[in-house]
């Protein structure tokens, strides 16, 4: 049984979250609405318009006369971005802006731990506040659609339920500090290739079932105070001037009361954008008074092309954000936050340690036993690389970042000899005078390999820190392919050949192709761009101080061609409309429907202990389905298991994916102990979106309920009849 302490903790969290959610964006705060209207009525047109566009790179204009402050925005989201110049993206050259660097969103998602998502959000919000920021530009909740997506590492998952469940507490955590979160990029920014011009066409059903639920949860359950429109087009209109997204859905259906800003440089018009529902224009490359929402907006109002009512609504959305972050009103009660504290490092460590995914562990090579090992060989550029500053807008000038090699050194002390050699070179490119880019290696690849073999032969275990870096997982560019770059595959294969205890640790935020190394490598661990404590976390997993409990938040395909967008030839840039023909079959939904075997499936992750599942019971009432079952830790060390609940709908009314995640629970268990787990699903969550009636519909018939340790490791099944 779950121990009493755990129960109390879960209860406290439920109370905390449900109180926080009770507000909801739809909630009519008539007293506040009245205060806002009163303020708006005192403003001149020029004063209103000053609020609606950037007047530096990261602030809008305030209104001093009426005590309305500027909004100070900052990236985000895995730490407060360094201070940058008022008029460009250049560094402002501060020396006091080194921040805490937290695990990236993919890592947060891989913990499947809602409580940790809340804690990371809370720590982030506190740092933003302490640096005087009002809005944190994140989290990004776009669906991971293609393995090549440059910003996959900044997003959470290929599954809308996992995104929603993790992002709600994350946003709540941020906003407890009187800082607004900003859910981005609304919507369908699923690739960086031609992100500013690509025109996405997706069915209304896939939009509702796959691409929007994360945003909707952020608004309706997370009560997020701001949102950012995306760079791309959707059905012919840029998302910053897309009436269907910004007004029909966000405002009218979801009741969003906060403010929508454009992405930086993502505004393309005055009248169309204003009437479509954009509130705040940021980052356009022209003088601030010439922004679409500056002087041209004043003109458009004078000409009657944009009504005063539309302007007033925009101002109200900004004032709503200012009141709710206590910049106006309860200003004395506004929290002041804390910057770079041991408590924040602890949160970064806790998230990192729970995010690491043990993909494969033949012969239980991991954890390494410190008592029987004398020498360890360590290889790889990623053993010593710091990733915090990379990736572009989400880069963080980190106060510190423990690398994997540093983490390992601190765990082995003097007892074990460590031999480090890079093994492969992260070759940097050089741009010639004619603009062509060439790779200029510093070392001879063969001699690096020979040196590695020599060290590996003499070691009791070899650890290769491989994977990607932010030259690949980055904003602005997609990856060209899924290959492991440089000569990493050669290194892994030669080392694994001479050392049977070879461990490969992948640092990356998007899938890589394992085909050339999967068979030769006995152990594969997936680590992420894992924040300032990432090196300590991975070292603790390797030596067993931490029992891994992360599960993959996206499928690792065997090849790029398996993946839906690529299988259907639906990945390209602006040259023609981009159709998402896979429709609702995104991620594992596609792999299951097509009977494809990925390298590692969605939800997969091993532990150093084993779990047994038993005793499934399913009950239903009018509103919900209640599933209970038992998990026992059948091994000899404490561990945590993420039990995943999937449903298969009858699928007679419309195509349904063979399996869809509808719930999960992460359970900590001491060896030998068991716990009864309960997962409730609302019947609304069983519905599909019927375009014909423009509404959600509950299909009657037999539903299969599956409980799995991954989407491909189903442990328990039961059927229910929905009448
Ligand atoms: C990114 C946003 C970011 C903004 C401000 C854009 O390039 O797409 O995510 O918040 O810049 O730096």
GROMACS .gro file of C-alpha atoms in nm, residues 195-653:
model
  459
  195UNK     CA    1   0.938   2.856  -3.981
  196UNK     CA    2   0.850   3.212  -4.080
  197UNK     CA    3   0.678   3.120  -4.404
  198UNK     CA    4   0.570   2.757  -4.403
  199UNK     CA    5   0.194   2.720  -4.444
  200UNK     CA    6   0.049   2.431  -4.243
  201UNK     CA    7  -0.274   2.254  -4.333
  202UNK     CA    8  -0.408   2.013  -4.079
  203UNK     CA    9  -0.760   1.884  -4.032
  204UNK     CA   10  -0.977   2.046  -3.766
  205UNK     CA   11  -0.992   1.707  -3.595
  206UNK     CA   12  -0.614   1.665  -3.569
  207UNK     CA   13  -0.590   2.029  -3.460
  208UNK     CA   14  -0.831   1.966  -3.173
  209UNK     CA   15  -0.716   1.617  -3.075
  210UNK     CA   16  -0.339   1.650  -3.118
  211UNK     CA   17  -0.204   2.002  -3.167
  212UNK     CA   18  -0.417   2.216  -2.935
  213UNK     CA   19  -0.480   2.024  -2.611
  214UNK     CA   20  -0.152   2.143  -2.452
  215UNK     CA   21  -0.247   2.506  -2.520
  216UNK     CA   22  -0.603   2.452  -2.402
  217UNK     CA   23  -0.486   2.294  -2.077
  218UNK     CA   24  -0.243   2.582  -2.024
  219UNK     CA   25  -0.529   2.831  -2.060
  220UNK     CA   26  -0.816   2.656  -1.888
  221UNK     CA   27  -0.641   2.453  -1.618
  222UNK     CA   28  -0.304   2.626  -1.585
  223UNK     CA   29  -0.462   2.970  -1.602
  224UNK     CA   30  -0.168   3.095  -1.806
  225UNK     CA   31  -0.157   3.474  -1.829
  226UNK     CA   32   0.006   3.518  -2.169
  227UNK     CA   33   0.050   3.336  -2.499
  228UNK     CA   34   0.279   3.384  -2.800
  229UNK     CA   35   0.165   3.336  -3.158
  230UNK     CA   36   0.395   3.137  -3.383
  231UNK     CA   37   0.594   3.241  -3.690
  232UNK     CA   38   0.435   2.999  -3.938
  233UNK     CA   39   0.114   3.023  -4.135
  234UNK     CA   40  -0.189   2.808  -4.073
  235UNK     CA   41  -0.436   2.761  -4.358
  236UNK     CA   42  -0.298   3.057  -4.546
  237UNK     CA   43  -0.280   3.310  -4.261
  238UNK     CA   44   0.017   3.383  -4.040
  239UNK     CA   45  -0.059   3.268  -3.688
  240UNK     CA   46  -0.016   3.623  -3.557
  241UNK     CA   47  -0.312   3.727  -3.773
  242UNK     CA   48  -0.511   3.407  -3.765
  243UNK     CA   49  -0.865   3.481  -3.657
  244UNK     CA   50  -0.960   3.117  -3.616
  245UNK     CA   51  -0.677   3.055  -3.370
  246UNK     CA   52  -0.660   3.385  -3.187
  247UNK     CA   53  -1.026   3.475  -3.163
  248UNK     CA   54  -1.258   3.183  -3.241
  249UNK     CA   55  -1.065   2.929  -3.038
  250UNK     CA   56  -0.846   3.108  -2.785
  251UNK     CA   57  -1.087   3.383  -2.680
  252UNK     CA   58  -1.436   3.263  -2.763
  253UNK     CA   59  -1.409   2.891  -2.695
  254UNK     CA   60  -1.146   2.884  -2.424
  255UNK     CA   61  -1.227   3.215  -2.257
  256UNK     CA   62  -0.866   3.337  -2.247
  257UNK     CA   63  -0.845   3.674  -2.071
  258UNK     CA   64  -0.471   3.734  -2.081
  259UNK     CA   65  -0.255   3.880  -2.354
  260UNK     CA   66  -0.130   3.737  -2.683
  261UNK     CA   67   0.202   3.866  -2.809
  262UNK     CA   68   0.361   3.797  -3.146
  263UNK     CA   69   0.683   3.606  -3.174
  264UNK     CA   70   0.977   3.839  -3.237
  265UNK     CA   71   0.934   3.967  -3.589
  266UNK     CA   72   0.621   3.757  -3.637
  267UNK     CA   73   0.378   4.044  -3.705
  268UNK     CA   74   0.301   4.113  -4.071
  269UNK     CA   75   0.019   4.365  -4.077
  270UNK     CA   76  -0.166   4.629  -3.880
  271UNK     CA   77  -0.536   4.593  -3.957
  272UNK     CA   78  -0.552   4.219  -4.019
  273UNK     CA   79  -0.344   4.131  -3.713
  274UNK     CA   80  -0.531   4.376  -3.491
  275UNK     CA   81  -0.872   4.249  -3.596
  276UNK     CA   82  -0.764   3.885  -3.578
  277UNK     CA   83  -0.684   3.912  -3.208
  278UNK     CA   84  -0.313   3.988  -3.161
  279UNK     CA   85  -0.257   4.217  -2.860
  280UNK     CA   86   0.112   4.297  -2.848
  281UNK     CA   87   0.364   4.322  -3.130
  282UNK     CA   88   0.723   4.238  -3.043
  283UNK     CA   89   1.057   4.227  -3.217
  284UNK     CA   90   0.975   4.372  -3.560
  285UNK     CA   91   1.290   4.487  -3.741
  286UNK     CA   92   1.213   4.856  -3.777
  287UNK     CA   93   1.212   5.164  -3.549
  288UNK     CA   94   0.972   5.110  -3.258
  289UNK     CA   95   0.732   5.388  -3.360
  290UNK     CA   96   0.702   5.231  -3.705
  291UNK     CA   97   0.590   4.893  -3.569
  292UNK     CA   98   0.259   4.775  -3.721
  293UNK     CA   99   0.098   4.830  -3.380
  294UNK     CA  100   0.255   5.176  -3.326
  295UNK     CA  101   0.188   5.482  -3.545
  296UNK     CA  102   0.019   5.274  -3.820
  297UNK     CA  103  -0.230   5.143  -3.564
  298UNK     CA  104  -0.321   5.495  -3.453
  299UNK     CA  105  -0.380   5.579  -3.821
  300UNK     CA  106  -0.590   5.263  -3.872
  301UNK     CA  107  -0.814   5.358  -3.579
  302UNK     CA  108  -0.852   5.710  -3.712
  303UNK     CA  109  -0.950   5.569  -4.052
  304UNK     CA  110  -1.204   5.337  -3.889
  305UNK     CA  111  -1.023   5.019  -3.999
  306UNK     CA  112  -0.974   4.907  -3.643
  307UNK     CA  113  -1.241   4.997  -3.390
  308UNK     CA  114  -1.178   5.156  -3.052
  309UNK     CA  115  -1.348   4.856  -2.898
  310UNK     CA  116  -1.083   4.627  -3.045
  311UNK     CA  117  -0.809   4.853  -2.906
  312UNK     CA  118  -0.975   4.860  -2.564
  313UNK     CA  119  -0.994   4.482  -2.555
  314UNK     CA  120  -0.622   4.456  -2.627
  315UNK     CA  121  -0.539   4.704  -2.353
  316UNK     CA  122  -0.766   4.513  -2.114
  317UNK     CA  123  -0.578   4.188  -2.187
  318UNK     CA  124  -0.252   4.360  -2.098
  319UNK     CA  125  -0.399   4.516  -1.785
  320UNK     CA  126  -0.537   4.175  -1.686
  321UNK     CA  127  -0.182   4.042  -1.697
  322UNK     CA  128  -0.050   4.342  -1.501
  323UNK     CA  129  -0.314   4.306  -1.227
  324UNK     CA  130  -0.272   3.931  -1.201
  325UNK     CA  131   0.103   3.963  -1.154
  326UNK     CA  132   0.044   4.234  -0.890
  327UNK     CA  133   0.212   4.506  -1.091
  328UNK     CA  134  -0.099   4.712  -1.045
  329UNK     CA  135  -0.333   4.673  -0.749
  330UNK     CA  136  -0.185   4.452  -0.478
  331UNK     CA  137   0.167   4.572  -0.554
  332UNK     CA  138   0.284   4.552  -0.194
  333UNK     CA  139   0.203   4.184  -0.188
  334UNK     CA  140   0.408   4.106  -0.498
  335UNK     CA  141   0.671   3.839  -0.435
  336UNK     CA  142   1.033   3.934  -0.480
  337UNK     CA  143   1.178   3.596  -0.579
  338UNK     CA  144   1.524   3.452  -0.526
  339UNK     CA  145   1.814   3.424  -0.767
  340UNK     CA  146   2.061   3.135  -0.785
  341UNK     CA  147   2.008   2.958  -0.455
  342UNK     CA  148   2.105   2.611  -0.329
  343UNK     CA  149   1.731   2.531  -0.324
  344UNK     CA  150   1.708   2.601  -0.698
  345UNK     CA  151   2.013   2.382  -0.765
  346UNK     CA  152   1.838   2.107  -0.571
  347UNK     CA  153   1.527   2.137  -0.789
  348UNK     CA  154   1.744   2.125  -1.104
  349UNK     CA  155   1.911   1.810  -0.968
  350UNK     CA  156   1.584   1.639  -0.874
  351UNK     CA  157   1.434   1.696  -1.219
  352UNK     CA  158   1.754   1.586  -1.394
  353UNK     CA  159   1.783   1.265  -1.193
  354UNK     CA  160   1.423   1.162  -1.262
  355UNK     CA  161   1.443   1.248  -1.631
  356UNK     CA  162   1.723   1.010  -1.727
  357UNK     CA  163   1.594   0.713  -1.925
  358UNK     CA  164   1.762   0.373  -1.913
  359UNK     CA  165   1.692   0.244  -2.264
  360UNK     CA  166   1.888  -0.078  -2.253
  361UNK     CA  167   2.087  -0.256  -1.982
  362UNK     CA  168   2.212  -0.596  -2.095
  363UNK     CA  169   2.352  -0.823  -1.825
  364UNK     CA  170   2.269  -0.555  -1.571
  365UNK     CA  171   2.597  -0.382  -1.643
  366UNK     CA  172   2.455  -0.074  -1.476
  367UNK     CA  173   2.476   0.035  -1.204
  368UNK     CA  174   2.854   0.015  -1.184
  369UNK     CA  175   2.976  -0.132  -0.862
  370UNK     CA  176   3.234   0.101  -0.714
  371UNK     CA  177   3.390  -0.178  -0.506
  372UNK     CA  178   3.478  -0.404  -0.796
  373UNK     CA  179   3.592  -0.142  -1.044
  374UNK     CA  180   3.942   0.000  -1.054
  375UNK     CA  181   3.962   0.183  -1.386
  376UNK     CA  182   3.700   0.355  -1.598
  377UNK     CA  183   3.757   0.491  -1.947
  378UNK     CA  184   3.548   0.796  -2.033
  379UNK     CA  185   3.506   0.927  -2.387
  380UNK     CA  186   3.321   1.187  -2.582
  381UNK     CA  187   3.293   1.559  -2.641
  382UNK     CA  188   2.967   1.551  -2.446
  383UNK     CA  189   3.155   1.436  -2.134
  384UNK     CA  190   3.299   1.782  -2.099
  385UNK     CA  191   3.070   2.006  -2.301
  386UNK     CA  192   2.852   2.267  -2.134
  387UNK     CA  193   2.525   2.312  -2.320
  388UNK     CA  194   2.359   2.593  -2.125
  389UNK     CA  195   2.433   2.879  -2.363
  390UNK     CA  196   2.330   2.701  -2.680
  391UNK     CA  197   2.006   2.671  -2.874
  392UNK     CA  198   1.962   3.048  -2.932
  393UNK     CA  199   1.675   3.222  -2.748
  394UNK     CA  200   1.649   2.959  -2.475
  395UNK     CA  201   2.023   2.970  -2.397
  396UNK     CA  202   2.116   3.053  -2.039
  397UNK     CA  203   2.434   3.215  -1.910
  398UNK     CA  204   2.453   2.961  -1.635
  399UNK     CA  205   2.603   3.029  -1.295
  400UNK     CA  206   2.763   2.687  -1.328
  401UNK     CA  207   2.708   2.362  -1.514
  402UNK     CA  208   2.839   2.030  -1.389
  403UNK     CA  209   2.955   1.825  -1.688
  404UNK     CA  210   2.924   1.444  -1.687
  405UNK     CA  211   3.300   1.405  -1.642
  406UNK     CA  212   3.296   1.639  -1.341
  407UNK     CA  213   2.998   1.450  -1.199
  408UNK     CA  214   3.175   1.118  -1.236
  409UNK     CA  215   3.499   1.252  -1.088
  410UNK     CA  216   3.316   1.377  -0.781
  411UNK     CA  217   3.146   1.038  -0.734
  412UNK     CA  218   3.454   0.815  -0.770
  413UNK     CA  219   3.694   1.019  -0.559
  414UNK     CA  220   4.045   0.869  -0.546
  415UNK     CA  221   3.934   0.507  -0.536
  416UNK     CA  222   3.883   0.460  -0.908
  417UNK     CA  223   4.118   0.566  -1.184
  418UNK     CA  224   3.951   0.767  -1.458
  419UNK     CA  225   4.106   0.787  -1.804
  420UNK     CA  226   3.945   1.044  -2.029
  421UNK     CA  227   4.000   1.084  -2.399
  422UNK     CA  228   3.769   1.267  -2.641
  423UNK     CA  229   3.745   0.976  -2.886
  424UNK     CA  230   3.565   1.183  -3.148
  425UNK     CA  231   3.592   1.547  -3.237
  426UNK     CA  232   3.308   1.796  -3.245
  427UNK     CA  233   3.423   1.940  -3.572
  428UNK     CA  234   3.344   2.307  -3.610
  429UNK     CA  235   3.269   2.467  -3.940
  430UNK     CA  236   3.450   2.759  -4.094
  431UNK     CA  237   3.290   3.004  -4.339
  432UNK     CA  238   3.507   3.086  -4.640
  433UNK     CA  239   3.518   3.431  -4.799
  434UNK     CA  240   3.273   3.318  -5.068
  435UNK     CA  241   3.025   3.213  -4.798
  436UNK     CA  242   3.073   2.838  -4.833
  437UNK     CA  243   3.102   2.646  -4.508
  438UNK     CA  244   3.366   2.381  -4.459
  439UNK     CA  245   3.442   2.152  -4.169
  440UNK     CA  246   3.789   2.199  -4.031
  441UNK     CA  247   3.897   1.908  -3.811
  442UNK     CA  248   4.177   1.973  -3.564
  443UNK     CA  249   4.258   1.610  -3.501
  444UNK     CA  250   4.303   1.298  -3.705
  445UNK     CA  251   3.992   1.084  -3.651
  446UNK     CA  252   4.185   0.754  -3.674
  447UNK     CA  253   4.435   0.849  -3.410
  448UNK     CA  254   4.151   0.952  -3.178
  449UNK     CA  255   3.998   0.608  -3.229
  450UNK     CA  256   4.331   0.431  -3.171
  451UNK     CA  257   4.388   0.625  -2.850
  452UNK     CA  258   4.038   0.533  -2.735
  453UNK     CA  259   4.086   0.162  -2.799
  454UNK     CA  260   4.408   0.166  -2.600
  455UNK     CA  261   4.237   0.317  -2.297
  456UNK     CA  262   3.923   0.105  -2.333
  457UNK     CA  263   4.126  -0.215  -2.336
  458UNK     CA  264   4.273  -0.138  -1.996
  459UNK     CA  265   3.949  -0.031  -1.828
  460UNK     CA  266   3.690  -0.228  -1.630
  461UNK     CA  267   3.416  -0.021  -1.794
  462UNK     CA  268   3.397   0.236  -2.073
  463UNK     CA  269   3.148   0.522  -2.075
  464UNK     CA  270   3.094   0.712  -2.399
  465UNK     CA  271   2.914   1.045  -2.375
  466UNK     CA  272   2.770   1.076  -2.722
  467UNK     CA  273   2.468   1.236  -2.885
  468UNK     CA  274   2.400   1.586  -3.008
  469UNK     CA  275   2.470   1.941  -2.901
  470UNK     CA  276   2.306   2.273  -2.977
  471UNK     CA  277   2.464   2.288  -3.325
  472UNK     CA  278   2.191   2.032  -3.400
  473UNK     CA  279   1.915   2.077  -3.143
  474UNK     CA  280   1.861   2.447  -3.189
  475UNK     CA  281   1.613   2.716  -3.269
  476UNK     CA  282   1.610   2.839  -3.633
  477UNK     CA  283   1.735   2.517  -3.794
  478UNK     CA  284   1.611   2.163  -3.818
  479UNK     CA  285   1.854   1.875  -3.825
  480UNK     CA  286   1.945   1.750  -4.172
  481UNK     CA  287   1.908   1.385  -4.071
  482UNK     CA  288   1.886   1.166  -3.761
  483UNK     CA  289   2.248   1.050  -3.774
  484UNK     CA  290   2.485   1.062  -3.483
  485UNK     CA  291   2.727   1.330  -3.601
  486UNK     CA  292   3.108   1.324  -3.629
  487UNK     CA  293   3.277   0.985  -3.590
  488UNK     CA  294   3.070   0.880  -3.290
  489UNK     CA  295   2.940   0.557  -3.440
  490UNK     CA  296   3.295   0.440  -3.517
  491UNK     CA  297   3.404   0.526  -3.166
  492UNK     CA  298   3.114   0.341  -3.006
  493UNK     CA  299   3.170   0.033  -3.219
  494UNK     CA  300   3.546   0.007  -3.166
  495UNK     CA  301   3.519   0.063  -2.792
  496UNK     CA  302   3.228  -0.180  -2.750
  497UNK     CA  303   3.430  -0.442  -2.938
  498UNK     CA  304   3.719  -0.431  -2.691
  499UNK     CA  305   3.531  -0.355  -2.372
  500UNK     CA  306   3.223  -0.566  -2.288
  501UNK     CA  307   3.115  -0.316  -2.023
  502UNK     CA  308   3.056  -0.029  -2.262
  503UNK     CA  309   2.793   0.225  -2.164
  504UNK     CA  310   2.666   0.481  -2.414
  505UNK     CA  311   2.504   0.792  -2.274
  506UNK     CA  312   2.314   0.998  -2.529
  507UNK     CA  313   2.277   1.369  -2.459
  508UNK     CA  314   2.009   1.499  -2.695
  509UNK     CA  315   1.665   1.651  -2.717
  510UNK     CA  316   1.550   1.476  -3.036
  511UNK     CA  317   1.569   1.123  -3.178
  512UNK     CA  318   1.886   0.979  -3.327
  513UNK     CA  319   1.939   0.678  -3.551
  514UNK     CA  320   2.058   0.382  -3.342
  515UNK     CA  321   2.087   0.129  -3.623
  516UNK     CA  322   2.464   0.127  -3.647
  517UNK     CA  323   2.524   0.104  -3.274
  518UNK     CA  324   2.221  -0.062  -3.119
  519UNK     CA  325   2.342  -0.421  -3.159
  520UNK     CA  326   2.700  -0.356  -3.053
  521UNK     CA  327   2.613  -0.153  -2.747
  522UNK     CA  328   2.506  -0.339  -2.433
  523UNK     CA  329   2.393  -0.032  -2.240
  524UNK     CA  330   2.224   0.284  -2.365
  525UNK     CA  331   2.114   0.565  -2.138
  526UNK     CA  332   1.928   0.874  -2.259
  527UNK     CA  333   2.017   1.195  -2.088
  528UNK     CA  334   1.898   1.538  -2.198
  529UNK     CA  335   2.021   1.894  -2.200
  530UNK     CA  336   1.980   1.848  -1.835
  531UNK     CA  337   2.053   2.172  -1.657
  532UNK     CA  338   2.331   2.281  -1.425
  533UNK     CA  339   2.319   1.960  -1.219
  534UNK     CA  340   2.300   1.726  -1.518
  535UNK     CA  341   2.652   1.587  -1.465
  536UNK     CA  342   2.581   1.495  -1.104
  537UNK     CA  343   2.252   1.334  -1.200
  538UNK     CA  344   2.397   1.110  -1.470
  539UNK     CA  345   2.688   1.011  -1.244
  540UNK     CA  346   2.441   0.911  -0.972
  541UNK     CA  347   2.248   0.696  -1.218
  542UNK     CA  348   2.567   0.529  -1.342
  543UNK     CA  349   2.679   0.437  -0.990
  544UNK     CA  350   2.331   0.346  -0.864
  545UNK     CA  351   2.286   0.625  -0.610
  546UNK     CA  352   1.981   0.699  -0.820
  547UNK     CA  353   1.759   0.433  -0.970
  548UNK     CA  354   1.653   0.561  -1.314
  549UNK     CA  355   1.281   0.626  -1.354
  550UNK     CA  356   1.246   0.843  -1.667
  551UNK     CA  357   1.036   0.728  -1.961
  552UNK     CA  358   1.068   0.848  -2.320
  553UNK     CA  359   0.820   1.130  -2.395
  554UNK     CA  360   0.857   1.058  -2.768
  555UNK     CA  361   0.912   0.757  -2.990
  556UNK     CA  362   1.266   0.678  -3.098
  557UNK     CA  363   1.208   0.558  -3.455
  558UNK     CA  364   1.444   0.310  -3.607
  559UNK     CA  365   1.485   0.530  -3.913
  560UNK     CA  366   1.362   0.870  -4.019
  561UNK     CA  367   1.155   0.710  -4.294
  562UNK     CA  368   0.944   0.528  -4.034
  563UNK     CA  369   0.827   0.852  -3.884
  564UNK     CA  370   0.485   0.969  -4.018
  565UNK     CA  371   0.574   1.310  -4.160
  566UNK     CA  372   0.866   1.159  -4.350
  567UNK     CA  373   0.694   0.836  -4.451
  568UNK     CA  374   0.428   1.046  -4.623
  569UNK     CA  375   0.666   1.303  -4.769
  570UNK     CA  376   0.501   1.572  -4.558
  571UNK     CA  377   0.811   1.750  -4.441
  572UNK     CA  378   0.932   2.045  -4.644
  573UNK     CA  379   0.958   2.421  -4.635
  574UNK     CA  380   0.768   2.708  -4.786
  575UNK     CA  381   0.768   2.587  -5.148
  576UNK     CA  382   0.416   2.451  -5.120
  577UNK     CA  383   0.149   2.414  -4.852
  578UNK     CA  384   0.257   2.165  -4.587
  579UNK     CA  385  -0.015   1.907  -4.537
  580UNK     CA  386  -0.012   1.703  -4.218
  581UNK     CA  387  -0.155   1.399  -4.393
  582UNK     CA  388  -0.080   1.165  -4.105
  583UNK     CA  389  -0.363   1.357  -3.939
  584UNK     CA  390  -0.423   1.224  -3.586
  585UNK     CA  391  -0.164   0.947  -3.629
  586UNK     CA  392   0.125   1.139  -3.474
  587UNK     CA  393   0.409   0.967  -3.288
  588UNK     CA  394   0.327   0.628  -3.139
  589UNK     CA  395  -0.028   0.650  -3.275
  590UNK     CA  396   0.124   0.609  -3.623
  591UNK     CA  397   0.370   0.335  -3.524
  592UNK     CA  398   0.088   0.134  -3.365
  593UNK     CA  399  -0.154   0.187  -3.653
  594UNK     CA  400   0.104   0.080  -3.910
  595UNK     CA  401   0.251  -0.204  -3.703
  596UNK     CA  402   0.601  -0.052  -3.713
  597UNK     CA  403   0.871  -0.149  -3.466
  598UNK     CA  404   1.058   0.159  -3.344
  599UNK     CA  405   1.406   0.147  -3.192
  600UNK     CA  406   1.250   0.232  -2.855
  601UNK     CA  407   0.879   0.302  -2.807
  602UNK     CA  408   0.699   0.595  -2.648
  603UNK     CA  409   0.686   0.558  -2.272
  604UNK     CA  410   0.981   0.318  -2.256
  605UNK     CA  411   1.232   0.330  -1.970
  606UNK     CA  412   1.394   0.060  -1.754
  607UNK     CA  413   1.482   0.052  -1.387
  608UNK     CA  414   1.743  -0.126  -1.174
  609UNK     CA  415   1.456  -0.304  -1.006
  610UNK     CA  416   1.155  -0.490  -1.146
  611UNK     CA  417   0.781  -0.429  -1.108
  612UNK     CA  418   0.485  -0.664  -1.122
  613UNK     CA  419   0.139  -0.543  -1.216
  614UNK     CA  420  -0.179  -0.720  -1.105
  615UNK     CA  421  -0.542  -0.699  -1.013
  616UNK     CA  422  -0.692  -0.452  -1.259
  617UNK     CA  423  -1.046  -0.335  -1.186
  618UNK     CA  424  -1.248  -0.091  -1.392
  619UNK     CA  425  -1.560   0.086  -1.272
  620UNK     CA  426  -1.759   0.363  -1.428
  621UNK     CA  427  -2.026   0.611  -1.337
  622UNK     CA  428  -2.196   0.872  -1.549
  623UNK     CA  429  -1.899   1.103  -1.564
  624UNK     CA  430  -1.585   0.898  -1.526
  625UNK     CA  431  -1.405   0.569  -1.551
  626UNK     CA  432  -1.207   0.458  -1.249
  627UNK     CA  433  -0.924   0.210  -1.300
  628UNK     CA  434  -0.743   0.049  -1.009
  629UNK     CA  435  -0.456  -0.197  -1.009
  630UNK     CA  436  -0.160  -0.304  -0.797
  631UNK     CA  437   0.210  -0.255  -0.861
  632UNK     CA  438   0.472  -0.440  -0.663
  633UNK     CA  439   0.844  -0.376  -0.654
  634UNK     CA  440   0.972  -0.731  -0.703
  635UNK     CA  441   1.342  -0.645  -0.704
  636UNK     CA  442   1.588  -0.563  -0.431
  637UNK     CA  443   1.619  -0.188  -0.450
  638UNK     CA  444   1.382   0.103  -0.416
  639UNK     CA  445   1.254   0.244  -0.742
  640UNK     CA  446   0.980   0.436  -0.917
  641UNK     CA  447   0.754   0.313  -1.193
  642UNK     CA  448   0.545   0.518  -1.434
  643UNK     CA  449   0.229   0.318  -1.500
  644UNK     CA  450   0.063   0.436  -1.820
  645UNK     CA  451  -0.306   0.403  -1.902
  646UNK     CA  452  -0.399   0.367  -2.268
  647UNK     CA  453  -0.742   0.329  -2.423
  648UNK     CA  454  -0.852   0.174  -2.750
  649UNK     CA  455  -1.187   0.307  -2.864
  650UNK     CA  456  -1.432   0.098  -3.065
  651UNK     CA  457  -1.344   0.302  -3.376
  652UNK     CA  458  -1.664   0.233  -3.566
  653UNK     CA  459  -1.770   0.596  -3.605
   0.00000   0.00000   0.00000
